[in-house]
Short mmCIF file of C-alpha atoms and ligand atoms in Angstrom, two decimals:
data_model
loop_
_atom_site.label_atom_id
_atom_site.label_comp_id
_atom_site.label_asym_id
_atom_site.label_seq_id
_atom_site.Cartn_x
_atom_site.Cartn_y
_atom_site.Cartn_z
CA UNK A 1 0.00 0.00 0.00
CA UNK A 2 1.33 3.46 -0.88
CA UNK A 3 0.75 6.22 1.65
CA UNK A 4 0.28 9.78 0.56
CA UNK A 5 0.69 12.15 3.51
CA UNK A 6 -0.10 15.71 2.48
CA UNK A 7 2.61 17.63 4.29
CA UNK A 8 5.57 15.69 2.93
CA UNK A 9 7.64 18.72 1.76
CA UNK A 10 8.27 19.72 5.38
CA UNK A 11 8.67 16.13 6.48
CA UNK A 12 11.85 14.69 4.96
CA UNK A 13 11.63 11.42 6.86
CA UNK A 14 7.99 10.79 5.96
CA UNK A 15 8.85 11.63 2.36
CA UNK A 16 11.69 9.09 2.37
CA UNK A 17 9.47 6.44 3.95
CA UNK A 18 6.75 7.10 1.42
CA UNK A 19 9.30 6.97 -1.41
CA UNK A 20 10.59 3.59 -0.24
CA UNK A 21 7.09 2.13 0.01
CA UNK A 22 6.25 3.52 -3.43
CA UNK A 23 9.12 1.53 -4.97
CA UNK A 24 7.23 -1.62 -4.01
CA UNK A 25 10.42 -3.64 -3.62
CA UNK A 26 10.22 -7.03 -1.95
CA UNK A 27 11.71 -6.70 1.54
CA UNK A 28 14.36 -9.21 2.52
CA UNK A 29 15.26 -7.25 5.66
CA UNK A 30 13.98 -6.61 9.18
CA UNK A 31 11.44 -6.34 10.68
CA UNK A 32 10.45 -9.97 10.22
CA UNK A 33 6.73 -9.26 9.90
CA UNK A 34 7.43 -7.54 6.52
CA UNK A 35 4.68 -4.90 6.35
CA UNK A 36 2.42 -6.96 8.59
CA UNK A 37 2.31 -10.06 6.39
CA UNK A 38 3.96 -12.13 9.10
CA UNK A 39 2.25 -10.44 12.05
CA UNK A 40 -0.31 -12.12 14.28
CA UNK A 41 -3.77 -11.44 12.92
CA UNK A 42 -4.79 -9.62 16.11
CA UNK A 43 -1.90 -7.19 15.78
CA UNK A 44 -2.70 -6.72 12.10
CA UNK A 45 -6.33 -6.10 12.96
CA UNK A 46 -5.51 -3.57 15.68
CA UNK A 47 -2.76 -1.63 13.95
CA UNK A 48 -3.77 -2.12 10.33
CA UNK A 49 -1.56 -2.94 7.37
CA UNK A 50 -0.81 0.72 6.60
CA UNK A 51 0.66 1.25 10.08
CA UNK A 52 2.69 -1.94 9.97
CA UNK A 53 4.03 -0.99 6.53
CA UNK A 54 5.55 2.09 8.18
CA UNK A 55 7.51 -0.13 10.55
CA UNK A 56 10.59 0.19 8.39
CA UNK A 57 14.26 -0.09 9.16
CA UNK A 58 17.66 1.31 8.29
CA UNK A 59 17.66 0.73 4.50
CA UNK A 60 19.51 2.99 2.05
CA UNK A 61 17.60 6.22 1.60
CA UNK A 62 15.87 6.22 4.97
CA UNK A 63 18.93 7.17 6.95
CA UNK A 64 20.10 5.99 10.33
CA UNK A 65 19.21 7.68 13.62
CA UNK A 66 22.89 8.48 14.08
CA UNK A 67 23.72 9.58 10.51
CA UNK A 68 25.28 12.99 9.97
CA UNK A 69 23.14 13.43 6.87
CA UNK A 70 19.97 12.00 5.36
CA UNK A 71 16.27 12.47 6.07
CA UNK A 72 16.42 11.97 9.85
CA UNK A 73 19.19 14.53 10.20
CA UNK A 74 17.24 16.93 7.95
CA UNK A 75 14.20 16.48 10.12
CA UNK A 76 16.25 17.02 13.28
CA UNK A 77 17.53 20.30 11.83
CA UNK A 78 13.94 21.48 11.40
CA UNK A 79 13.31 20.63 15.06
CA UNK A 80 16.43 22.57 16.12
CA UNK A 81 15.27 25.62 14.16
CA UNK A 82 11.82 25.47 15.77
CA UNK A 83 13.16 25.16 19.32
CA UNK A 84 16.06 27.60 18.88
CA UNK A 85 18.72 24.95 19.53
CA UNK A 86 22.07 24.50 17.81
CA UNK A 87 21.40 20.77 17.51
CA UNK A 88 18.34 18.62 18.14
CA UNK A 89 18.15 14.83 18.25
CA UNK A 90 15.25 12.41 17.98
CA UNK A 91 15.05 9.92 20.84
CA UNK A 92 13.27 6.56 20.75
CA UNK A 93 13.83 5.61 24.38
CA UNK A 94 11.93 8.55 25.79
CA UNK A 95 13.42 11.32 27.88
CA UNK A 96 14.92 8.54 29.97
CA UNK A 97 17.38 7.78 27.16
CA UNK A 98 18.13 11.49 26.66
CA UNK A 99 18.84 11.98 30.36
CA UNK A 100 21.22 9.02 30.30
CA UNK A 101 23.05 10.46 27.29
CA UNK A 102 23.34 14.05 28.55
CA UNK A 103 24.67 12.99 31.96
CA UNK A 104 27.06 10.40 30.48
CA UNK A 105 28.35 13.09 28.10
CA UNK A 106 28.94 15.60 30.88
CA UNK A 107 29.99 13.96 34.18
CA UNK A 108 32.25 10.96 34.65
CA UNK A 109 33.04 8.62 37.55
CA UNK A 110 33.65 10.48 40.81
CA UNK A 111 32.70 13.87 39.34
CA UNK A 112 30.01 15.93 41.03
CA UNK A 113 26.67 17.01 39.63
CA UNK A 114 24.17 19.15 41.54
CA UNK A 115 20.65 17.72 41.30
CA UNK A 116 17.33 18.44 42.98
CA UNK A 117 16.20 15.76 45.39
CA UNK A 118 12.96 15.23 43.46
CA UNK A 119 14.63 13.90 40.34
CA UNK A 120 12.95 11.33 38.18
CA UNK A 121 14.37 7.82 38.53
CA UNK A 122 15.94 8.13 35.07
CA UNK A 123 18.40 10.65 36.55
CA UNK A 124 19.41 8.11 39.19
CA UNK A 125 19.77 5.54 36.41
CA UNK A 126 22.14 7.92 34.63
CA UNK A 127 24.16 8.48 37.82
CA UNK A 128 24.55 4.71 38.25
CA UNK A 129 25.69 4.38 34.65
CA UNK A 130 28.14 7.28 34.80
CA UNK A 131 29.53 6.86 38.32
CA UNK A 132 28.95 10.57 39.00
CA UNK A 133 28.38 11.79 42.56
CA UNK A 134 25.12 13.66 43.13
CA UNK A 135 24.98 16.75 45.35
CA UNK A 136 21.34 16.91 46.36
CA UNK A 137 19.41 20.17 46.69
CA UNK A 138 16.20 19.83 48.62
CA UNK A 139 13.21 21.36 46.84
CA UNK A 140 10.76 23.40 48.86
CA UNK A 141 7.94 21.19 50.13
CA UNK A 142 4.48 22.76 50.25
CA UNK A 143 3.24 21.37 53.53
CA UNK A 144 -0.45 22.11 52.81
CA UNK A 145 -0.49 20.31 49.50
CA UNK A 146 2.28 17.84 50.46
CA UNK A 147 3.95 18.38 47.11
CA UNK A 148 7.64 18.84 46.48
CA UNK A 149 7.89 22.10 44.54
CA UNK A 150 11.07 23.27 42.79
CA UNK A 151 14.41 24.53 44.11
CA UNK A 152 15.18 28.15 44.98
CA UNK A 153 17.99 30.21 43.45
CA UNK A 154 19.48 30.51 46.96
CA UNK A 155 19.59 26.74 47.47
CA UNK A 156 21.11 26.21 44.02
CA UNK A 157 23.71 28.93 44.59
CA UNK A 158 24.60 27.60 48.02
CA UNK A 159 25.21 24.13 46.49
CA UNK A 160 27.42 25.73 43.83
CA UNK A 161 29.42 27.68 46.42
CA UNK A 162 29.88 24.61 48.60
CA UNK A 163 30.80 22.44 45.61
CA UNK A 164 32.82 24.63 43.25
CA UNK A 165 34.27 21.45 41.74
CA UNK A 166 30.82 20.30 40.51
CA UNK A 167 30.86 19.94 36.74
CA UNK A 168 27.16 20.40 36.12
CA UNK A 169 23.78 21.19 37.58
CA UNK A 170 20.58 19.45 36.52
CA UNK A 171 17.27 21.31 36.69
CA UNK A 172 13.73 19.97 36.34
CA UNK A 173 11.64 22.35 34.21
CA UNK A 174 8.85 21.88 35.23
CA UNK A 175 8.20 19.28 37.93
CA UNK A 176 5.48 16.72 37.28
CA UNK A 177 3.12 19.18 38.98
CA UNK A 178 4.08 21.97 36.58
CA UNK A 179 6.22 24.03 38.98
CA UNK A 180 9.35 25.74 37.70
CA UNK A 181 12.42 27.30 39.30
CA UNK A 182 14.04 30.57 38.22
CA UNK A 183 15.92 28.64 35.58
CA UNK A 184 17.36 31.69 33.77
CA UNK A 185 19.01 33.01 36.94
CA UNK A 186 20.25 29.59 38.06
CA UNK A 187 21.66 28.96 34.57
CA UNK A 188 23.52 32.29 34.59
CA UNK A 189 24.96 31.52 38.04
CA UNK A 190 25.98 28.01 37.01
CA UNK A 191 27.77 29.33 33.96
CA UNK A 192 29.61 31.88 36.13
CA UNK A 193 30.79 28.91 38.21
CA UNK A 194 31.88 27.09 35.04
CA UNK A 195 29.16 24.45 35.35
CA UNK A 196 27.18 22.94 32.49
CA UNK A 197 23.39 23.22 32.79
CA UNK A 198 21.34 20.12 31.98
CA UNK A 199 17.55 20.28 31.99
CA UNK A 200 14.98 17.54 32.40
CA UNK A 201 12.15 19.19 30.49
CA UNK A 202 10.09 16.00 30.15
CA UNK A 203 6.92 17.94 30.95
CA UNK A 204 7.70 21.14 29.04
CA UNK A 205 7.96 20.49 25.28
CA UNK A 206 5.11 22.97 24.73
CA UNK A 207 6.67 25.86 26.71
CA UNK A 208 8.10 27.79 23.77
CA UNK A 209 4.77 28.09 21.98
CA UNK A 210 3.10 30.55 24.34
CA UNK A 211 4.14 33.66 26.26
CA UNK A 212 1.79 32.50 29.00
CA UNK A 213 4.03 29.53 29.80
CA UNK A 214 7.32 29.44 31.71
CA UNK A 215 10.54 29.92 29.78
CA UNK A 216 11.97 26.76 28.19
CA UNK A 217 15.48 25.61 29.06
CA UNK A 218 17.16 26.35 25.73
CA UNK A 219 15.79 29.91 25.69
CA UNK A 220 16.98 30.38 29.29
CA UNK A 221 20.52 29.54 28.15
CA UNK A 222 20.74 25.91 29.32
CA UNK A 223 23.24 23.68 27.55
CA UNK A 224 21.37 20.38 27.07
CA UNK A 225 17.61 19.93 27.42
CA UNK A 226 15.50 16.79 27.03
CA UNK A 227 11.76 16.96 26.37
CA UNK A 228 9.14 14.21 26.27
CA UNK A 229 7.41 15.21 23.05
CA UNK A 230 5.05 12.32 23.70
CA UNK A 231 3.87 13.68 27.07
CA UNK A 232 2.22 16.97 26.15
CA UNK A 233 2.47 17.13 22.35
CA UNK A 234 1.38 14.80 19.56
CA UNK A 235 4.28 12.30 19.27
CA UNK A 236 3.87 8.62 20.13
CA UNK A 237 4.94 7.25 23.51
CA UNK A 238 8.73 6.93 23.88
CA UNK A 239 9.34 9.74 21.37
CA UNK A 240 11.40 12.57 22.85
CA UNK A 241 13.72 15.37 21.73
CA UNK A 242 17.14 16.37 22.99
CA UNK A 243 18.27 19.91 22.24
CA UNK A 244 21.68 21.42 22.85
CA UNK A 245 23.70 24.60 22.59
CA UNK A 246 27.18 24.02 21.24
CA UNK A 247 29.12 26.51 23.40
CA UNK A 248 29.74 24.29 26.44
CA UNK A 249 28.88 20.90 24.98
CA UNK A 250 31.29 18.53 23.26
CA UNK A 251 28.81 17.51 20.59
CA UNK A 252 30.69 14.43 19.23
CA UNK A 253 30.79 12.98 22.77
CA UNK A 254 27.09 13.68 23.22
CA UNK A 255 26.38 11.89 19.92
CA UNK A 256 28.49 8.92 21.03
CA UNK A 257 26.48 8.70 24.24
CA UNK A 258 23.20 8.95 22.34
CA UNK A 259 24.28 5.89 20.35
CA UNK A 260 25.34 4.09 23.51
CA UNK A 261 21.92 4.33 25.16
CA UNK A 262 19.68 3.72 22.16
CA UNK A 263 18.73 0.88 19.89
CA UNK A 264 20.52 0.32 16.61
CA UNK A 265 17.06 -0.52 15.21
CA UNK A 266 15.05 2.63 15.98
CA UNK A 267 11.33 2.43 15.38
CA UNK A 268 10.58 4.52 12.27
CA UNK A 269 6.97 5.01 13.32
CA UNK A 270 8.20 6.74 16.46
CA UNK A 271 10.65 8.82 14.43
CA UNK A 272 7.92 9.78 11.96
CA UNK A 273 5.67 10.74 14.87
CA UNK A 274 8.37 13.08 16.17
CA UNK A 275 8.67 14.66 12.75
CA UNK A 276 4.89 15.04 12.55
CA UNK A 277 4.71 16.59 16.06
CA UNK A 278 7.43 19.11 15.19
CA UNK A 279 5.68 19.97 11.91
CA UNK A 280 2.37 20.36 13.71
CA UNK A 281 3.92 22.76 16.21
CA UNK A 282 5.62 24.72 13.45
CA UNK A 283 2.33 25.06 11.61
CA UNK A 284 0.03 25.86 14.52
CA UNK A 285 1.86 25.44 17.84
CA UNK A 286 0.91 28.85 19.24
CA UNK A 287 -2.77 28.39 18.41
CA UNK A 288 -2.99 24.87 19.81
CA UNK A 289 -1.05 25.56 22.99
CA UNK A 290 -2.89 28.80 23.73
CA UNK A 291 -6.20 26.99 23.27
CA UNK A 292 -5.21 24.42 25.88
CA UNK A 293 -4.09 27.19 28.25
CA UNK A 294 -7.48 28.90 27.87
CA UNK A 295 -9.35 25.65 28.49
CA UNK A 296 -7.27 24.96 31.60
CA UNK A 297 -7.76 28.50 32.92
CA UNK A 298 -11.53 28.24 32.70
CA UNK A 299 -11.43 24.79 34.28
CA UNK A 300 -9.20 25.99 37.14
CA UNK A 301 -11.65 28.78 37.98
CA UNK A 302 -14.57 26.34 37.91
CA UNK A 303 -12.77 23.71 40.00
CA UNK A 304 -12.01 26.31 42.66
CA UNK A 305 -15.76 26.92 42.97
CA UNK A 306 -16.52 23.23 43.61
CA UNK A 307 -16.94 22.66 47.38
CA UNK A 308 -14.00 20.82 48.93
CA UNK A 309 -11.68 21.15 45.92
CA UNK A 310 -8.72 23.45 45.38
CA UNK A 311 -6.57 23.85 42.29
CA UNK A 312 -3.48 25.96 42.84
CA UNK A 313 -2.51 28.54 40.27
CA UNK A 314 -1.19 32.10 40.11
CA UNK A 315 -2.12 32.52 43.81
CA UNK A 316 0.93 30.45 44.77
CA UNK A 317 3.44 31.94 42.32
CA UNK A 318 6.16 33.71 44.29
CA UNK A 319 5.87 31.30 47.20
CA UNK A 320 9.15 29.58 47.98
CA UNK A 321 9.95 27.01 45.31
CA UNK A 322 7.34 28.32 42.84
CA UNK A 323 8.95 30.80 40.50
CA UNK A 324 6.29 30.12 37.89
CA UNK A 325 3.94 27.32 36.87
CA UNK A 326 2.40 25.63 33.85
CA UNK A 327 -1.34 26.42 33.82
CA UNK A 328 -2.15 23.37 31.67
CA UNK A 329 -1.45 21.08 34.62
CA UNK A 330 -4.44 20.96 36.94
CA UNK A 331 -3.37 19.78 40.40
CA UNK A 332 -6.63 19.24 42.25
CA UNK A 333 -6.29 19.04 46.03
CA UNK A 334 -9.03 16.82 47.47
CA UNK A 335 -8.00 16.63 51.14
CA UNK A 336 -10.83 18.94 52.27
CA UNK A 337 -13.25 16.23 51.12
CA UNK A 338 -11.75 13.89 53.71
CA UNK A 339 -10.34 11.53 51.11
CA UNK A 340 -6.92 10.84 49.71
CA UNK A 341 -5.81 11.64 46.21
CA UNK A 342 -5.50 7.99 45.22
CA UNK A 343 -9.06 7.25 46.44
CA UNK A 344 -10.30 10.19 44.38
CA UNK A 345 -8.43 8.94 41.33
CA UNK A 346 -10.08 5.51 41.60
CA UNK A 347 -13.55 7.02 42.18
CA UNK A 348 -13.14 9.34 39.21
CA UNK A 349 -12.12 6.43 36.96
CA UNK A 350 -15.01 4.20 38.02
CA UNK A 351 -17.80 6.71 38.50
CA UNK A 352 -16.73 9.76 36.53
CA UNK A 353 -15.14 7.92 33.59
CA UNK A 354 -12.05 10.13 33.65
CA UNK A 355 -8.51 8.90 34.26
CA UNK A 356 -6.02 11.25 35.90
CA UNK A 357 -2.30 11.39 35.14
CA UNK A 358 -1.38 10.65 38.75
CA UNK A 359 -2.48 11.01 42.34
CA UNK A 360 -0.70 11.31 45.66
CA UNK A 361 -1.74 11.73 49.29
CA UNK A 362 -3.70 14.94 48.77
CA UNK A 363 -3.87 15.64 45.07
CA UNK A 364 -4.95 14.38 41.68
CA UNK A 365 -3.21 15.69 38.56
CA UNK A 366 -4.96 16.22 35.22
CA UNK A 367 -3.09 17.22 32.06
CA UNK A 368 -4.79 19.50 29.58
CA UNK A 369 -3.22 19.23 26.13
CA UNK A 370 -3.80 20.27 22.54
CA UNK A 371 -6.13 17.25 22.26
CA UNK A 372 -8.66 18.68 24.71
CA UNK A 373 -11.73 20.71 23.91
CA UNK A 374 -14.73 22.16 25.72
CA UNK A 375 -16.49 18.79 25.77
CA UNK A 376 -13.61 16.98 27.46
CA UNK A 377 -13.23 19.78 30.01
CA UNK A 378 -16.95 19.65 30.69
CA UNK A 379 -16.72 15.92 31.42
CA UNK A 380 -13.86 16.56 33.84
CA UNK A 381 -15.77 19.29 35.67
CA UNK A 382 -18.86 17.09 35.81
CA UNK A 383 -16.85 14.22 37.30
CA UNK A 384 -15.17 16.49 39.87
CA UNK A 385 -18.53 18.01 40.84
CA UNK A 386 -19.94 14.50 41.35
CA UNK A 387 -16.90 13.57 43.45
CA UNK A 388 -17.45 16.61 45.65
CA UNK A 389 -21.14 15.72 46.08
CA UNK A 390 -20.32 12.08 46.87
CA UNK A 391 -18.07 13.09 49.75
CA UNK A 392 -20.00 16.16 50.89
CA UNK A 393 -21.48 14.32 53.90
CA UNK A 394 -19.80 15.93 56.92
CA UNK A 395 -19.91 12.66 58.91
CA UNK A 396 -17.55 11.02 56.49
CA UNK A 397 -14.93 13.70 56.95
CA UNK A 398 -11.91 12.64 58.85
CA UNK A 399 -8.51 14.11 58.94
CA UNK A 400 -6.59 12.02 56.51
CA UNK A 401 -3.25 11.07 57.97
CA UNK A 402 -0.50 11.43 55.43
CA UNK A 403 3.14 10.67 55.49
CA UNK A 404 5.52 13.59 55.86
CA UNK A 405 8.53 13.63 53.62
CA UNK A 406 11.67 13.18 55.71
CA UNK A 407 13.17 16.61 56.37
CA UNK A 408 16.86 15.99 56.02
CA UNK A 409 18.68 14.70 52.99
CA UNK A 410 20.41 11.51 54.13
CA UNK A 411 24.20 11.48 53.91
CA UNK A 412 25.57 9.92 50.73
CA UNK A 413 28.35 7.58 51.84
CA UNK A 414 29.05 5.98 48.46
CA UNK A 415 28.33 7.07 44.90
CA UNK A 416 25.16 5.40 43.54
CA UNK A 417 27.31 3.35 41.15
CA UNK A 418 29.66 2.16 43.92
CA UNK A 419 26.68 1.14 46.06
CA UNK A 420 24.94 -0.72 43.25
CA UNK A 421 28.08 -2.66 42.29
CA UNK A 422 29.31 -3.32 45.83
CA UNK A 423 28.87 -6.67 47.57
CA UNK A 424 25.45 -6.63 49.17
CA UNK A 425 23.24 -8.39 51.63
CA UNK A 426 19.48 -8.52 52.13
CA UNK A 427 18.27 -7.53 55.59
CA UNK A 428 14.98 -6.59 57.26
CA UNK A 429 13.93 -3.08 56.18
CA UNK A 430 12.73 -2.03 59.64
CA UNK A 431 16.12 -2.95 61.07
CA UNK A 432 18.17 -1.27 58.35
CA UNK A 433 18.70 2.18 59.92
CA UNK A 434 22.33 3.22 59.68
CA UNK A 435 23.15 0.86 56.77
CA UNK A 436 23.98 2.00 53.24
CA UNK A 437 21.11 1.45 50.84
CA UNK A 438 21.98 -0.40 47.63
CA UNK A 439 18.69 0.15 45.81
CA UNK A 440 16.49 3.00 44.69
CA UNK A 441 13.24 3.21 46.64
CA UNK A 442 10.64 5.39 44.99
CA UNK A 443 7.05 6.24 45.57
CA UNK A 444 5.52 6.36 42.12
CA UNK A 445 3.74 8.41 41.14
CA UNK A 446 5.17 10.99 41.30
CA UNK A 447 8.50 9.21 41.12
CA UNK A 448 10.38 11.06 43.84
CA UNK A 449 13.02 8.71 45.24
CA UNK A 450 12.98 8.31 49.01
CA UNK A 451 16.25 6.41 49.24
CA UNK A 452 19.04 6.31 46.73
CA UNK A 453 21.82 3.75 46.40
CA UNK A 454 24.75 4.99 48.50
CA UNK A 455 22.62 6.78 51.09
CA UNK A 456 22.55 5.93 54.74
CA UNK A 457 19.08 4.63 55.64
CA UNK A 458 17.46 6.78 58.33
CA UNK A 459 14.67 5.97 60.76
CA UNK A 460 12.68 8.81 59.14
CA UNK A 461 12.97 7.19 55.71
CA UNK A 462 11.80 3.83 57.10
CA UNK A 463 8.82 5.47 58.80
CA UNK A 464 7.93 7.39 55.63
CA UNK A 465 7.95 4.23 53.47
CA UNK A 466 5.82 2.37 55.99
CA UNK A 467 3.32 5.23 56.15
CA UNK A 468 3.06 5.31 52.35
CA UNK A 469 2.42 1.55 52.28
CA UNK A 470 -0.26 1.83 54.97
CA UNK A 471 -1.98 4.46 52.84
CA UNK A 472 -1.99 2.17 49.82
CA UNK A 473 0.69 3.92 47.76
CA UNK A 474 2.97 1.67 45.79
CA UNK A 475 6.66 1.58 46.49
CA UNK A 476 8.72 0.99 43.37
CA UNK A 477 12.35 0.19 42.82
CA UNK A 478 13.40 -2.35 45.46
CA UNK A 479 13.81 -5.99 44.44
CA UNK A 480 11.44 -6.94 47.26
CA UNK A 481 8.25 -5.01 46.34
CA UNK A 482 6.79 -5.57 49.82
CA UNK A 483 9.81 -3.76 51.31
CA UNK A 484 9.93 -6.29 54.14
CA UNK A 485 13.58 -6.58 53.21
CA UNK A 486 16.08 -4.26 51.58
CA UNK A 487 19.39 -4.72 49.78
CA UNK A 488 22.21 -2.95 51.64
CA UNK A 489 25.95 -2.68 51.16
CA UNK A 490 27.58 -5.60 53.02
C1 PLP B 1 10.28 14.57 35.48
C2 PLP B 1 10.46 13.41 34.54
N1 PLP B 1 11.63 13.25 33.92
C3 PLP B 1 11.84 12.24 33.06
C4 PLP B 1 10.85 11.33 32.79
C5 PLP B 1 11.12 10.21 31.82
O1 PLP B 1 10.48 10.50 30.62
P1 PLP B 1 10.11 9.38 29.55
O2 PLP B 1 8.89 8.68 30.05
O3 PLP B 1 9.87 10.15 28.29
O4 PLP B 1 11.27 8.45 29.45
C6 PLP B 1 9.60 11.46 33.41
C7 PLP B 1 8.52 10.49 33.16
O5 PLP B 1 7.48 10.47 33.76
C8 PLP B 1 9.40 12.52 34.32
O6 PLP B 1 8.23 12.68 34.96
#
């Protein structure tokens, strides 16, 4: 079957894929299903022959993900121009792969990198791979909402002054909850200290398309930025973009690391989806993103009128740890209803027929994207109104006990890599205080690690994990998912 996408001139990869299919040559190459002919009938039925035909591979004319020229490179150049980067790269292992590559390209074994405590687990994965030593900066915790916000300029600067030998700082722009730090100021300070600025912008690929959104990392002067194009824009899951500025980045090393962490058989459907998402944003990014901002603004106002619900917004900007925020992320605090966020999430799925992005002790997060419209927002408001009515009965209200995040950052006695590759033993978790943790222990969502490999386990961390488990939150990361036991350094 020959596909005829209409916007091919701006889509060099799609054009090359279409050209190859138009030749109608008999494939004697991977993938083995050969345009779906060898696929299971259920897969063929679900995806359709035209989709499976696009599952191509590195044949002459289509280019390789790591080629210096060819259609993928051409398409990446268009992405760089749109985002204002010197170089942009397509990623097929999500932002996770991009974070691995940017850290591996920047900090080596034993070298320091300043990172916020509320990093995504992919950052810890990168630290284990590289052998770098993290210097943790504690984000401000909003004790009402029980959400880790972002880091302050003061905390970042203090870490830089205390660790002038750090090679880089990593910023999260924005957090899962849409909260950003003063990234432009922190970037300028880091550069004064000779540090490279790396940005996990998984949740911000739409930032540069509206003046009503926080500044994106590349515009703020950051050196390498990774965005999950699949999270808030139109690319398929696992499709992300890495952007960089050349000044402080050794680009050939970055490219080597991108090869190291990614497949030699990239999925061309994912690559084509990245190209399509970039083209879509070039054509109508401002319109689409501003529409979603407007929808979210109206929804936020309406949610704040529903009894028992609160959705933070501009009212909290300027509070410690909230330099700015992304209005398209609706963080709905449900604690005044006397229920927990995860209970609300389940109720909303079953009764309201809406599925949230995540929930935690007090909050449920909803993402508004370019796919939403007035009808979808109406359904969300209807479901939230019903939730409020369901729990309006005063008798049901109880103070919901929630776990408090441990105050202090535990001392790091070994680098994460040293801890993971050390000889280890499995002991009872409750009796592990004082020992060096050899695993990552995360509460997910929102994916904020409680214990990292190399950290000394504290009584506070044990109590926090137990409280989370009692409240029904899942603990991810340890080999023993019950957390009755933990792997420690022997
Ligand atoms: C803050 C943050 N960084 C990085 C990632 C990893 O992104 P991806 O799923 O594209 O690999 C996530 C995923 O949820 C995230 O929330």
